[in-house]
Short mmCIF file of C-alpha atoms in Angstrom, two decimals:
data_model
loop_
_atom_site.label_atom_id
_atom_site.label_comp_id
_atom_site.label_asym_id
_atom_site.label_seq_id
_atom_site.Cartn_x
_atom_site.Cartn_y
_atom_site.Cartn_z
CA UNK A 11 -71.61 173.47 50.38
CA UNK A 12 -69.53 173.15 53.45
CA UNK A 13 -66.52 175.02 54.74
CA UNK A 14 -63.02 173.53 54.05
CA UNK A 15 -61.92 171.40 56.32
CA UNK A 16 -57.94 172.01 56.86
CA UNK A 17 -55.78 169.76 57.34
CA UNK A 18 -51.84 169.22 58.08
CA UNK A 19 -51.94 165.89 56.00
CA UNK A 20 -50.29 165.76 53.04
CA UNK A 21 -52.36 164.58 49.78
CA UNK A 22 -51.61 161.51 47.61
CA UNK A 23 -51.82 162.69 44.09
CA UNK A 24 -53.84 159.71 42.48
CA UNK A 25 -54.11 161.10 38.97
CA UNK A 26 -52.67 164.25 37.06
CA UNK A 27 -53.92 164.99 33.46
CA UNK A 28 -53.73 168.18 30.78
CA UNK A 29 -56.09 169.51 28.66
CA UNK A 30 -56.04 167.20 25.76
CA UNK A 31 -55.62 164.15 27.39
CA UNK A 32 -57.94 161.81 26.27
CA UNK A 33 -60.31 159.96 28.45
CA UNK A 34 -58.86 161.54 30.96
CA UNK A 35 -62.47 161.55 33.23
CA UNK A 36 -62.92 158.03 32.32
CA UNK A 37 -59.38 157.21 33.77
CA UNK A 38 -60.07 159.73 36.73
CA UNK A 39 -62.83 157.25 37.80
CA UNK A 40 -61.25 154.29 37.67
CA UNK A 41 -58.25 155.36 39.73
CA UNK A 42 -60.53 156.82 42.11
CA UNK A 43 -62.62 153.32 42.19
CA UNK A 44 -59.99 151.99 43.17
CA UNK A 45 -58.11 153.39 45.61
CA UNK A 46 -61.58 153.96 47.56
CA UNK A 47 -61.57 150.67 47.22
CA UNK A 48 -58.04 149.69 48.61
CA UNK A 49 -59.27 152.21 51.42
CA UNK A 50 -62.26 150.03 52.67
CA UNK A 51 -64.87 151.88 51.28
CA UNK A 52 -68.17 149.66 50.12
CA UNK A 53 -69.82 149.56 46.32
CA UNK A 54 -72.55 152.13 47.50
CA UNK A 55 -70.49 155.12 49.23
CA UNK A 56 -67.55 154.32 45.94
CA UNK A 57 -70.24 154.51 43.51
CA UNK A 58 -71.34 158.13 44.86
CA UNK A 59 -68.63 159.47 45.68
CA UNK A 60 -67.07 158.82 42.06
CA UNK A 61 -69.81 160.21 40.67
CA UNK A 62 -69.41 163.41 42.45
CA UNK A 63 -66.00 163.31 42.02
CA UNK A 64 -66.54 162.75 38.68
CA UNK A 65 -69.19 166.10 38.33
CA UNK A 66 -66.11 167.84 39.75
CA UNK A 67 -63.55 166.83 37.23
CA UNK A 68 -66.10 167.48 34.40
CA UNK A 69 -66.16 170.81 35.47
CA UNK A 70 -62.74 171.21 35.61
CA UNK A 71 -61.72 169.78 32.48
CA UNK A 72 -64.84 171.91 30.54
CA UNK A 73 -64.69 175.07 32.17
CA UNK A 74 -60.87 175.75 33.13
CA UNK A 75 -57.26 175.24 32.01
CA UNK A 76 -54.62 172.49 33.03
CA UNK A 77 -53.00 171.08 34.42
CA UNK A 78 -55.49 168.86 36.81
CA UNK A 79 -54.60 166.99 39.66
CA UNK A 80 -56.81 164.69 41.60
CA UNK A 81 -55.89 163.94 45.37
CA UNK A 82 -56.82 161.83 48.29
CA UNK A 83 -55.89 163.47 51.66
CA UNK A 84 -56.73 161.18 54.97
CA UNK A 85 -57.19 163.10 57.92
CA UNK A 86 -58.12 161.74 61.91
CA UNK A 87 -61.92 162.28 60.94
CA UNK A 88 -62.19 162.20 56.92
CA UNK A 89 -61.20 161.13 53.55
CA UNK A 90 -61.14 164.54 51.41
CA UNK A 91 -60.97 164.06 47.03
CA UNK A 92 -59.79 167.02 46.13
CA UNK A 93 -59.74 167.94 41.86
CA UNK A 94 -57.47 171.45 41.12
CA UNK A 95 -57.45 173.14 37.97
CA UNK A 96 -55.73 176.50 36.91
CA UNK A 97 -58.33 178.70 37.19
CA UNK A 98 -58.75 180.66 40.23
CA UNK A 99 -61.98 181.69 40.02
CA UNK A 100 -64.76 179.76 42.05
CA UNK A 101 -68.03 179.13 39.85
CA UNK A 102 -71.48 180.52 40.79
CA UNK A 103 -73.14 177.72 42.35
CA UNK A 104 -76.76 177.74 42.07
CA UNK A 105 -79.25 177.87 44.87
CA UNK A 106 -80.17 174.22 45.66
CA UNK A 107 -83.74 173.70 45.79
CA UNK A 108 -85.48 172.88 49.37
CA UNK A 109 -87.74 170.16 47.41
CA UNK A 110 -86.77 166.89 45.45
CA UNK A 111 -83.91 168.36 43.16
CA UNK A 112 -85.72 168.34 39.27
CA UNK A 113 -88.92 168.14 40.85
CA UNK A 114 -91.35 170.67 38.58
CA UNK A 115 -91.63 173.67 40.13
CA UNK A 116 -95.38 174.46 40.33
CA UNK A 117 -95.25 177.86 38.66
CA UNK A 118 -94.04 176.03 35.34
CA UNK A 119 -96.41 173.35 35.21
CA UNK A 120 -98.25 173.77 31.79
CA UNK A 121 -95.50 175.95 30.05
CA UNK A 122 -95.29 173.99 27.52
CA UNK A 123 -92.10 171.99 25.40
CA UNK A 124 -89.70 175.08 26.21
CA UNK A 125 -90.48 174.49 30.59
CA UNK A 126 -90.12 170.30 29.54
CA UNK A 127 -87.05 171.09 27.81
CA UNK A 128 -85.47 173.16 31.08
CA UNK A 129 -86.30 170.18 33.29
CA UNK A 130 -84.87 167.74 31.66
CA UNK A 131 -82.32 169.90 30.62
CA UNK A 132 -78.73 167.85 30.70
CA UNK A 133 -76.75 171.12 31.88
CA UNK A 134 -76.81 173.34 35.11
CA UNK A 135 -77.08 170.04 37.13
CA UNK A 136 -73.83 168.61 38.17
CA UNK A 137 -73.25 170.64 41.48
CA UNK A 138 -76.58 169.78 42.42
CA UNK A 139 -75.59 165.90 41.93
CA UNK A 140 -72.54 166.72 44.31
CA UNK A 141 -74.83 168.30 46.74
CA UNK A 142 -77.15 165.45 46.80
CA UNK A 143 -74.28 162.68 46.85
CA UNK A 144 -72.32 164.20 49.51
CA UNK A 145 -75.01 165.54 51.53
CA UNK A 146 -72.86 168.78 51.33
CA UNK A 147 -70.12 167.89 52.19
CA UNK A 148 -68.25 169.67 49.26
CA UNK A 149 -66.83 173.23 48.73
CA UNK A 150 -63.92 175.02 46.68
CA UNK A 151 -60.91 176.63 47.96
CA UNK A 152 -59.31 179.38 46.06
CA UNK A 153 -55.31 179.76 45.55
CA UNK A 154 -53.53 182.71 43.90
CA UNK A 155 -53.34 181.00 40.41
CA UNK A 156 -55.69 177.95 40.95
CA UNK A 157 -58.81 176.23 42.71
CA UNK A 158 -59.58 173.23 44.10
CA UNK A 159 -62.96 171.31 44.70
CA UNK A 160 -63.25 169.08 47.16
CA UNK A 161 -65.68 166.18 48.69
CA UNK A 162 -65.44 164.87 52.19
CA UNK A 163 -66.20 161.25 52.76
CA UNK A 164 -66.64 159.99 56.56
CA UNK A 165 -64.00 157.22 57.07
CA UNK A 166 -65.26 153.96 56.24
CA UNK A 167 -65.96 151.30 58.92
CA UNK A 168 -62.44 150.65 60.82
CA UNK A 169 -60.89 153.92 59.70
CA UNK A 170 -58.38 153.91 56.95
CA UNK A 171 -55.26 151.80 56.31
CA UNK A 172 -51.81 153.67 57.78
CA UNK A 173 -50.46 153.28 53.95
CA UNK A 174 -52.73 154.22 50.74
CA UNK A 175 -51.63 151.96 48.40
CA UNK A 176 -50.74 153.63 45.42
CA UNK A 177 -48.84 150.73 43.89
CA UNK A 178 -51.95 148.82 42.78
CA UNK A 179 -53.82 151.86 40.84
CA UNK A 180 -52.55 155.73 41.47
CA UNK A 181 -51.71 156.97 37.91
CA UNK A 182 -48.95 159.33 38.69
CA UNK A 183 -48.39 161.04 34.96
CA UNK A 184 -51.66 161.39 33.30
CA UNK A 185 -50.95 162.41 29.60
CA UNK A 186 -50.61 166.08 28.55
#
């Protein structure tokens, strides 16, 4: 996890939603995919970024109160996608394995069904996924009554267009 890169660039709000908004994570993914495409990113980079941010959106929606906001901030060196929620507590970030993620630990081999279930559990892997997909270019920023989770993407080939085209997809209102 990297330290947050500060920037004076004003963020573009892509999507806002409330705690009871049905389908908000899917809508957030669609809006982000469209925005990154408009910025000139390619398919694999878009897919990785959308999956990483989707994990941050899911964590915010599940573990924090709304309202929620997803933003893009363009700097001279990168595009930063931010997900803000209404809980200032930074989650405990698990230790990231030095080896391949989700590889069985030798000491746990032969542990029976409990060890297998723990390895294959669907919970507790989200931030590991974010770490892998962003190569460590992500983190949290705490504010007084909120926190922001963020991922940083290197600029696409040719840089970012001067204007982020919100007219084609940025959703500003989201349902509450």
